[in-house]
XYZ file of C-alpha atoms in Angstrom:
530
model
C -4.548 -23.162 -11.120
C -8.341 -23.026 -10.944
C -10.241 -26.178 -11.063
C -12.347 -25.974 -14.617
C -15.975 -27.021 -14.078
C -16.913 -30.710 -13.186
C -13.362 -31.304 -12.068
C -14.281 -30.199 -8.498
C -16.805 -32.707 -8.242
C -15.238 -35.718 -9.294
C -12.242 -35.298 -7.251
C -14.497 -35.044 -4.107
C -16.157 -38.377 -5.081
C -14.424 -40.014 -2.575
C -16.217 -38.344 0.214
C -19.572 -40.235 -0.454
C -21.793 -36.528 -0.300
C -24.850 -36.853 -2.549
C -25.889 -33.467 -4.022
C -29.037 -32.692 -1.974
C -30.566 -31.132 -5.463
C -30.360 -31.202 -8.643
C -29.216 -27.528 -8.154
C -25.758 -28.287 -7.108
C -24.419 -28.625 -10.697
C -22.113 -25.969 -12.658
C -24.650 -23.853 -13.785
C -27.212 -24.540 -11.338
C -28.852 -21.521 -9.251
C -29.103 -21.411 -5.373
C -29.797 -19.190 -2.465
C -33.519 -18.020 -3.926
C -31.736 -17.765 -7.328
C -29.122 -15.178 -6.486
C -26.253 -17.537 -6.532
C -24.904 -19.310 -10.161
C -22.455 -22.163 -9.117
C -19.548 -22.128 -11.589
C -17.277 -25.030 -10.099
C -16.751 -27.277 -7.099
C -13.558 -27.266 -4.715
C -14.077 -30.158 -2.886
C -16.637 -31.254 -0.234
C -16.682 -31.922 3.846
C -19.145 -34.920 4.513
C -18.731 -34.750 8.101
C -21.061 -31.144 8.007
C -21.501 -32.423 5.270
C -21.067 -29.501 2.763
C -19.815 -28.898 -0.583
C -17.460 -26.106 -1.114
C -18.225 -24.028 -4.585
C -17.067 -21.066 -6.817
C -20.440 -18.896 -7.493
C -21.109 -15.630 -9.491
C -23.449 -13.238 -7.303
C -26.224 -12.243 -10.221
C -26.728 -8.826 -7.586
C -23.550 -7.681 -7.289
C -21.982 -9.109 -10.158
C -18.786 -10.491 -8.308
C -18.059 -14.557 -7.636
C -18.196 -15.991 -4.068
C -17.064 -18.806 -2.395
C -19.587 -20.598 -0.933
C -20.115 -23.328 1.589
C -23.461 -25.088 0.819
C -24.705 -27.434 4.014
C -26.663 -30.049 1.910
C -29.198 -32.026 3.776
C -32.967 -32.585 3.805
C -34.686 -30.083 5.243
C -37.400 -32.234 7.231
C -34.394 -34.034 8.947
C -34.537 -32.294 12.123
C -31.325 -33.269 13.476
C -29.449 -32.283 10.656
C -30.853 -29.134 10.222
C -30.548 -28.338 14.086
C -26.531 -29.250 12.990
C -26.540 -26.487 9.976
C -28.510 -23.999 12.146
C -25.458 -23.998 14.387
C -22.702 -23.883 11.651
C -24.538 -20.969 10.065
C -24.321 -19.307 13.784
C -20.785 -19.580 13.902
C -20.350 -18.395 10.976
C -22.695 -14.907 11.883
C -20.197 -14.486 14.951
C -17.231 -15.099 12.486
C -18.775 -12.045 10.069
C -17.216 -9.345 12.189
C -13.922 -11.512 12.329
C -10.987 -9.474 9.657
C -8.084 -11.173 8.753
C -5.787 -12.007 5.611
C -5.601 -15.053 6.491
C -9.693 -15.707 6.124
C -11.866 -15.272 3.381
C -14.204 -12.368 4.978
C -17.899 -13.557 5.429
C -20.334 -11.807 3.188
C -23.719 -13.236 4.472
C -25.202 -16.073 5.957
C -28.497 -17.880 4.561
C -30.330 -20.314 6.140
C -33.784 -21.716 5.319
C -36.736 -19.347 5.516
C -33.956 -16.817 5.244
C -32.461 -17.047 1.588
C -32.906 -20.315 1.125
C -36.306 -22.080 -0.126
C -37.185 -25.853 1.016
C -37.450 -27.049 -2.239
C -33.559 -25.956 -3.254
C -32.542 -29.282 -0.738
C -30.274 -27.247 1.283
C -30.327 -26.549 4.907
C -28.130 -23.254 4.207
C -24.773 -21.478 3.107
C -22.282 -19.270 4.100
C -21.441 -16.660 1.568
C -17.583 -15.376 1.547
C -15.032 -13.284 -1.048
C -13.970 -15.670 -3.171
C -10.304 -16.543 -2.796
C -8.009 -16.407 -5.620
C -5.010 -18.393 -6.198
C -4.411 -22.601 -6.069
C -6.019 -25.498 -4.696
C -3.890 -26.235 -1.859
C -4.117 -30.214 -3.011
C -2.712 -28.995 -6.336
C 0.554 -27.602 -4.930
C 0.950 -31.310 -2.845
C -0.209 -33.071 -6.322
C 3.267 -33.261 -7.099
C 5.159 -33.800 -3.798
C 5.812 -31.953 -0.484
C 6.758 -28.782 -0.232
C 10.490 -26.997 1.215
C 10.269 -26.802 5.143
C 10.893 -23.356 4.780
C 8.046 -23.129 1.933
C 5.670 -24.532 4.539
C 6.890 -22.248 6.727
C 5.581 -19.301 4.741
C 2.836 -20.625 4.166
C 1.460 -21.758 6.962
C 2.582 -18.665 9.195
C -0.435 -16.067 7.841
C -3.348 -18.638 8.743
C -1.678 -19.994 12.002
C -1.711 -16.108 13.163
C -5.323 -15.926 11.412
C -5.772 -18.510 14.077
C -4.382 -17.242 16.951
C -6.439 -14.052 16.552
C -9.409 -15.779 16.117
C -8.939 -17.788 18.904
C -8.540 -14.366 21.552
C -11.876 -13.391 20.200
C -13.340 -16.372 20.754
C -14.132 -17.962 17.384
C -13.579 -21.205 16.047
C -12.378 -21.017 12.409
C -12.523 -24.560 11.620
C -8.999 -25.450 9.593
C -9.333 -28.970 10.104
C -9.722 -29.562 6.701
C -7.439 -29.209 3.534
C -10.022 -28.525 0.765
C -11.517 -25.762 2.860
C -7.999 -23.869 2.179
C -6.551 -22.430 -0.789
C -2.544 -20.829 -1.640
C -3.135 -16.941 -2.238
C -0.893 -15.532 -4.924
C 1.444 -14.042 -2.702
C 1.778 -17.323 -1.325
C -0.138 -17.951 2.153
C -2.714 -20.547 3.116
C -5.874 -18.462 3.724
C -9.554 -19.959 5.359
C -11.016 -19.491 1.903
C -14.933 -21.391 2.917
C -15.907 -20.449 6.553
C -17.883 -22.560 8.622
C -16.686 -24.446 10.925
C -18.681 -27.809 12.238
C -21.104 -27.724 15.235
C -18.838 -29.302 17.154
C -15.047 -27.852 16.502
C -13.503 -26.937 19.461
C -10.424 -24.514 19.558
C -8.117 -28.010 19.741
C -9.494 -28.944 16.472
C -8.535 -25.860 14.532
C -4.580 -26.165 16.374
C -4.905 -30.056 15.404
C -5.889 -28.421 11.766
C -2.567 -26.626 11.638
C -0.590 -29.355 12.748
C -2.325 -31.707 10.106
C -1.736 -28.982 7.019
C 1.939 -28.850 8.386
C 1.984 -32.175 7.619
C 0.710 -32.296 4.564
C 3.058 -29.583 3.379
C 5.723 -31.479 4.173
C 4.451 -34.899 3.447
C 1.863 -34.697 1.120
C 0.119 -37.359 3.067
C -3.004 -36.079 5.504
C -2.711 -37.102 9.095
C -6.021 -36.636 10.509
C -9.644 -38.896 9.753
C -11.859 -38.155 7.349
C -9.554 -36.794 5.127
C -10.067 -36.538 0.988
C -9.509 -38.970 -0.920
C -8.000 -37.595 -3.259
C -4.597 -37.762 -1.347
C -2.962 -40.518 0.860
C -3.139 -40.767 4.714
C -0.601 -40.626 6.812
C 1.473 -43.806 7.793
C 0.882 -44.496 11.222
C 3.683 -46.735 13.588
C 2.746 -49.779 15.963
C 1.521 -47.810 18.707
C -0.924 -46.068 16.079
C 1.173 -42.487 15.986
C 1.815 -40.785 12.866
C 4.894 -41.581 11.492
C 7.147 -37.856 12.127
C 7.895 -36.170 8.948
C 11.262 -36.683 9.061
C 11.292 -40.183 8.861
C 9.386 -39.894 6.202
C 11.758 -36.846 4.667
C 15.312 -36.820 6.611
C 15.544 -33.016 5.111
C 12.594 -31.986 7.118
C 14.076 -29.943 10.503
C 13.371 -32.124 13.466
C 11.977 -29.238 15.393
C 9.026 -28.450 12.523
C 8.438 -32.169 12.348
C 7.832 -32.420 15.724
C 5.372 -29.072 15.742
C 3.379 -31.135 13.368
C 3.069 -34.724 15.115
C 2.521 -33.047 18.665
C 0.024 -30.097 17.079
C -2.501 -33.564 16.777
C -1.580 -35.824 19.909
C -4.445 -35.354 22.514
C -1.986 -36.684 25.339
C -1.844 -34.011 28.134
C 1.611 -34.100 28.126
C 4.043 -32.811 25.468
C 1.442 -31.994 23.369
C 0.962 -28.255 21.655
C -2.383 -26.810 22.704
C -2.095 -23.500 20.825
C -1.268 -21.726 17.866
C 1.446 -19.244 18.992
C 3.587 -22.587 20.224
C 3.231 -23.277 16.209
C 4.135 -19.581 15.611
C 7.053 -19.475 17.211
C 8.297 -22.565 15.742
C 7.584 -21.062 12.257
C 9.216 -17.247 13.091
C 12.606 -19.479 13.876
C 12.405 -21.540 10.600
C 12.180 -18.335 8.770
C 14.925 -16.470 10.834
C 17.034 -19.772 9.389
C 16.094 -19.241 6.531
C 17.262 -16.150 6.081
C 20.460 -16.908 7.570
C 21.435 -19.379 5.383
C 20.161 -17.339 2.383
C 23.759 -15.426 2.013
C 25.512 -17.042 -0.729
C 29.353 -18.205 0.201
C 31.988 -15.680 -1.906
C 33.612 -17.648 -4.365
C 36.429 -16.695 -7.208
C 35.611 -16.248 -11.303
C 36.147 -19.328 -11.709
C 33.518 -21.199 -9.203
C 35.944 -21.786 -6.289
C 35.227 -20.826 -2.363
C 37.413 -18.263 -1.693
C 39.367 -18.984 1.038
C 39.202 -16.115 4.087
C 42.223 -15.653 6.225
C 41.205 -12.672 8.025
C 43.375 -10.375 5.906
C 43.032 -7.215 4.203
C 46.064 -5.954 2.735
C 47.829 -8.479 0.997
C 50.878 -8.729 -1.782
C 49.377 -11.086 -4.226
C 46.860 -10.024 -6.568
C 43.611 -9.717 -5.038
C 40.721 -12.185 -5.022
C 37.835 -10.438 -6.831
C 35.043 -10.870 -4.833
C 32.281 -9.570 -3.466
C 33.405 -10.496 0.451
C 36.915 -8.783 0.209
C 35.794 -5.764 -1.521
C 33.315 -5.187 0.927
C 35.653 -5.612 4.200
C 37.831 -2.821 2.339
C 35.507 -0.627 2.236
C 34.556 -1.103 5.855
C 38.395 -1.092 7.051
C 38.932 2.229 4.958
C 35.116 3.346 6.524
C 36.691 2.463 10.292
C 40.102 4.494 9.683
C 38.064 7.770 8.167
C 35.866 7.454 11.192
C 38.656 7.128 13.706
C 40.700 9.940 11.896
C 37.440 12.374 12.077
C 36.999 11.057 15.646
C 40.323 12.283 16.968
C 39.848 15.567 15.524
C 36.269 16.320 16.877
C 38.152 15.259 20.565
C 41.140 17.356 20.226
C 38.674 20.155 19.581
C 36.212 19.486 21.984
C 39.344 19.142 24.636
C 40.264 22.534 24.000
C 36.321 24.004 23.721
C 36.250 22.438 26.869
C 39.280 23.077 28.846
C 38.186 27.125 28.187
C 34.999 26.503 29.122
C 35.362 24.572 32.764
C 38.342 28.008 33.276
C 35.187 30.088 32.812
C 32.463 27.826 34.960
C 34.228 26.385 37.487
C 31.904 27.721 40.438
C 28.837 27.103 38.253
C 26.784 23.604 39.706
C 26.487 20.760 37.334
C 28.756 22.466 34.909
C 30.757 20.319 31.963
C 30.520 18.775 28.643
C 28.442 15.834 29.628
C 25.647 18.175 31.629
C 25.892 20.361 28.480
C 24.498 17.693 26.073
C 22.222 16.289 28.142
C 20.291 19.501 29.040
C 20.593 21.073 25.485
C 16.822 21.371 24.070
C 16.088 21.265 20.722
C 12.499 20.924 18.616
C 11.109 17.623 19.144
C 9.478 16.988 15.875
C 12.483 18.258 13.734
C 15.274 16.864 15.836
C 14.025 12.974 15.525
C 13.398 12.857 12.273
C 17.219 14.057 11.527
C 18.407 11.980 13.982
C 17.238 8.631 11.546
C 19.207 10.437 8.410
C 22.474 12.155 10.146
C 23.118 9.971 13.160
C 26.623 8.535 12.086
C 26.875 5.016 11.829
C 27.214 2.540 14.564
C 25.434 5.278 17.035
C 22.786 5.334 18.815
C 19.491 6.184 16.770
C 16.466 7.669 18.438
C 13.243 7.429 17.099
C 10.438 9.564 16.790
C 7.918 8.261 18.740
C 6.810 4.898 20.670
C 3.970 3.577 21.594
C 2.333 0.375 22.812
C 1.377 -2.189 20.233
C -1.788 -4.933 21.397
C -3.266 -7.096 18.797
C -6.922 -6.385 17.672
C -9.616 -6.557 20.803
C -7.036 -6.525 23.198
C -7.418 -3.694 26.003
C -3.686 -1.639 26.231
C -1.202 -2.022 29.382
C -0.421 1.608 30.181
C -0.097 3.065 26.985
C 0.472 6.836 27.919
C 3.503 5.420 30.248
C 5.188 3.783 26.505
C 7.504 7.293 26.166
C 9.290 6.627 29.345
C 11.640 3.740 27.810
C 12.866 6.247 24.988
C 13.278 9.325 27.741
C 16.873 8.714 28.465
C 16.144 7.720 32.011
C 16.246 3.970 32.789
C 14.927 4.850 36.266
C 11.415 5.717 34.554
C 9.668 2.934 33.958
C 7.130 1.199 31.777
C 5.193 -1.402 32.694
C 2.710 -4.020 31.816
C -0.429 -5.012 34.007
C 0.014 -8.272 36.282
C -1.586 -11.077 34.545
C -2.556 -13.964 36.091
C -1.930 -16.940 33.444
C 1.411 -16.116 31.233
C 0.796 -15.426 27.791
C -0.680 -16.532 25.294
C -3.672 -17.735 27.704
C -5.304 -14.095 27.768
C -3.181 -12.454 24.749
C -0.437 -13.593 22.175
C 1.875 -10.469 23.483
C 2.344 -7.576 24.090
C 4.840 -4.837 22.370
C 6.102 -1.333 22.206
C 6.354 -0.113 18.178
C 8.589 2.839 17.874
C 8.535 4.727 14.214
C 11.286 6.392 13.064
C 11.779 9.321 10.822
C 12.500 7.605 7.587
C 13.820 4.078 7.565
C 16.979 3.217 9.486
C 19.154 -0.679 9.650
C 19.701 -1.025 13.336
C 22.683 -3.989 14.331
C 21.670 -3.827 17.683
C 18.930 -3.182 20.423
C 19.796 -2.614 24.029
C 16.923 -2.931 26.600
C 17.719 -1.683 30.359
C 14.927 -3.971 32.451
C 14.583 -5.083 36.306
C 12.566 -7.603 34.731
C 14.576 -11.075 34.145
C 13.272 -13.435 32.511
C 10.946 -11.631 30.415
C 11.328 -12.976 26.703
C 11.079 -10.848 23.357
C 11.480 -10.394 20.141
C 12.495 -7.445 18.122
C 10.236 -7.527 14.842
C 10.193 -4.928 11.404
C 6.539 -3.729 10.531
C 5.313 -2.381 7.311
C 3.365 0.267 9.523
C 2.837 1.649 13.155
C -0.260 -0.366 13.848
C 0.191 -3.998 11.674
C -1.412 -7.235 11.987
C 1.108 -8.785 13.691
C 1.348 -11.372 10.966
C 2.876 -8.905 8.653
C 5.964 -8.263 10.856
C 9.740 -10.306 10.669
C 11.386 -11.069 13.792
C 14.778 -9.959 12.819
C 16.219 -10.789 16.707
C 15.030 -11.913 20.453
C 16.565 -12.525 23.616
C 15.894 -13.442 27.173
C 15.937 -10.373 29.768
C 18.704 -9.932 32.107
C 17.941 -7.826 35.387
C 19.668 -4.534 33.760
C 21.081 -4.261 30.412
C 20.322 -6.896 27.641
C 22.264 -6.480 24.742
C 20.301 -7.720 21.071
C 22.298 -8.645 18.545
C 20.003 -8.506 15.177
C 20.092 -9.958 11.584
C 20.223 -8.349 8.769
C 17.479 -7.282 7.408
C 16.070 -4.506 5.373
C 15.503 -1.098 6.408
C 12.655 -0.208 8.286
C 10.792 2.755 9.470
C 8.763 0.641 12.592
C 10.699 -1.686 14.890
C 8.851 -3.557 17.808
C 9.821 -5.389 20.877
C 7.405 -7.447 21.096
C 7.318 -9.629 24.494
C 6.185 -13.033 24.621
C 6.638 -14.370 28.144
C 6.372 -11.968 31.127
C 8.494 -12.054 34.131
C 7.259 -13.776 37.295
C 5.265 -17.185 37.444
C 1.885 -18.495 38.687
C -0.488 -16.405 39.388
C 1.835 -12.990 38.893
C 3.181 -12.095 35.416
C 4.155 -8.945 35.196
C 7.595 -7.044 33.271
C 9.270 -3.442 33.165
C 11.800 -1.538 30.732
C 13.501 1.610 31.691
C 14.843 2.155 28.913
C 15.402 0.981 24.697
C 18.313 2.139 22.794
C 18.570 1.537 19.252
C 21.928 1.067 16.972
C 22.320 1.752 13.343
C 24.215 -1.243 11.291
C 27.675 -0.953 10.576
């Protein structure tokens, strides 16, 4: 729900910001009278700003905007808003859904007058959706509701961080709950003196607030309680506080905002991962037991046919189906061999001098129209087979230079003795990128069970993820498996999950160590579900 006009302001009371100007009112005008403020979301004394809702009188649409209040003759804090409103420039060319884009930046001499009482503003799309404190107003969140959404701004985070930029998370009224149901940066402008730790200590501190409804970090608003702390001055773990909360998430979110060297989470992919594996749970645990009409489990014995009347249920009607599915595809199996016995008893009589001759040469050198042939291959292939897609290529997050991307066809060639590989990296990942994957599209959507990876490189970890296109933001893709490399074949058993036309392997730790981290695949083979 949006905040109606004056309630903005008197929730952020408790920060102690003074309006510079009379101007920062609903109603008021700012930014050389372009800008009519409509209703305040909370402020940040440590800038300090306020945070408002404003209707753009040129363009006719409403902003968010973060207004740096100050006195302009105070030199030191307008030297401190001067470099806030640079970050913010070097943010402008940063795109992400999990950040409000950056419109424009005005500073004084430069949109703003003296005599407004403002040292300047970032302009951003305005956000639309909830006040993050109003979804904690009532109690913590489900760990797997914080889960979702935290996820979009933690990999808003980690992208901004490759580039670079510090986002500045660190507070809770600079972020507001989309509709769709992510946290999203929704007033940019991050303090003079954030650091890339303070935006991971952000995350862990909105973890903890999701599933607390308590804020861990200083300087928080006052509008919500801090976070009970233990005798050697710690934040008490989340659940202690709520026994439901997963130990693992709780633990993301007390070590996300310890400074101790050791044992403490220093990035945002750590907090990624974390979240990916809450969600995989998640859906795991979202298939309903099968029970009888009348509310009773149904008990399983591993049987199909039986001489009692039959449960009616959902579970045994379905492992009918695939038991009378099996012994159609056995019966139709039997028959193609018998034929292709004979076919090729006739044909080694007539070949026998001929070199490489046989029914496994036969298939393997038959050619057939590349385009054409894939994209049948994803609708005819039976099931259970082998599925091959289209095409495959290599998949690196925004601003990331590609590890030999015309090499990426070699793991779909049929030869595991042709190899792709990644360049040597010096520090693992995520210190230079968050991953690195191959995306392969096939020609309509296909359910694959299983994903078989032929490597010399062990130790290499990935993780096979659906995508909504060939070239997502890797926050929009579900891990729906992963597995640790074997040297040779790795077999991937996946979760169900709905079809997709783009499936990635996306690898997250490279083979090797130190100084030399570098993997290889021969060869991917894809399986349709059963």
């Amino acid at each position: 729900m949006e905040y109606p006009a004056g309630k903005g302001g008197s929730n952020a009371a408790g920060f102690g910001v003074r309006a510079a100007s009379s101007t920062l009112r609903p109603g008021g005008v700012v930014g050389d009278r372009r800008y009519r403020l409509l209703a305040q979301f909370g402020e940040d004394h440590r800038a300090p700003a306020q945070f408002w809702r404003a209707r753009d009188g040129q363009l006719n649409r409403d902003v968010a905007l973060t207004v740096l209040v100050g006195d302009p003759s105070d030199q030191q804090a307008a030297g401190a808003a001067s470099r806030t409103l640079e970050r913010a420039m070097h943010a402008a060319t940063f795109v992400h859904p999990g950040v409000a884009r950056v419109l424009d930046v005005l500073s004084l001499g430069s949109g703003v007058v003296p005599s407004e009482g403002i040292l300047g503003m970032v302009v951003a799309e305005w956000t639309n959706g909830t006040d993050l404190l109003d979804v904690v107003s009532d109690g913590p969140v489900p760990a797997a509701t914080a889960s979702r959404l935290l996820e979009p701004l933690a990999s808003a985070v980690e992208s901004a961080h490759h580039a670079g930029l510090v986002l500045g998370v660190d507070h809770p009224q600079r972020v507001r709950v989309t509709p769709d149901g992510a946290l999203r940066l929704a007033f940019p402008g991050p303090l003079p003196t954030a650091t890339l730790r303070d935006d991971v200590k952000g995350l862990g501190a909105l973890l903890y607030l999701l599933l607390t409804g308590r804020w861990a970090l200083p300087d928080g608003p006052g509008a919500i309680p801090g976070a009970p702390t233990g005798p050697d001055g710690t934040v008490v773990a989340p659940n202690i506080l709520r026994p439901m909360v997963p130990p693992e998430l709780s633990s993301v979110a007390v070590l996300s905002m310890a400074d101790t060297a050791v044992g403490g989470i220093r990035t945002s992919a750590a907090i990624l991962r974390v979240l990916d594996r809450i969600a995989e749970m998640e859906a795991a645990a979202a298939v309903p037991p099968a029970v009888t009409p009348d509310g009773r489990p149904v008990k399983d014995d591993g049987s199909v046919w039986i001489t009692k009347k039959p449960v009616n249920s959902v579970k045994h009607k379905r492992k009918l189906a695939v038991w009378v599915t099996l012994l159609a595809v056995t019966t139709i199996a039997i028959v193609v061999w018998l034929v292709t016995s004979v076919i090729g008893f006739f044909a080694n009589s007539t070949t026998s001098n001929t070199a490489g001759s046989g029914p496994t040469a036969a298939v393997t050198t038959t050619a057939a129209p590349k385009a054409t042939t894939n994209a049948q291959t994803a609708t005819t292939v039976a099931t259970g087979a082998a599925v091959k897609p289209a095409s495959i290529a290599e998949f690196n997050v925004r601003g990331h230079n590609g590890d030999n991307p015309s090499k990426a066809g070699r793991v779909i060639d049929g030869d595991p003795n042709t190899q792709w590989k990644t360049d040597e990296y010096r520090q693992p990942f995520p210190a230079l990128k968050p991953g690195i994957g191959l995306m392969a599209t096939f020609g309509q959507p296909v359910k694959l069970s299983e994903v078989d990876i032929d490597s010399p490189s062990a130790g290499t970890v990935v993780e096979i993820r659906t995508a909504p296109s060939a070239n997502p933001d890797i926050a929009a893709t579900q891990v729906i498996g992963n597995a640790t490399l074997t040297n040779g074949h790795t077999e991937i058993k996946l979760a169900s999950a709905q079809p997709s036309q783009y499936v990635m392997v996306w690898i997250t730790t490279l083979a090797g160590g130190g100084n030399s981290n570098e993997s290889a695949i021969g060869e991917i083979t894809y399986l349709q579900a059963k």
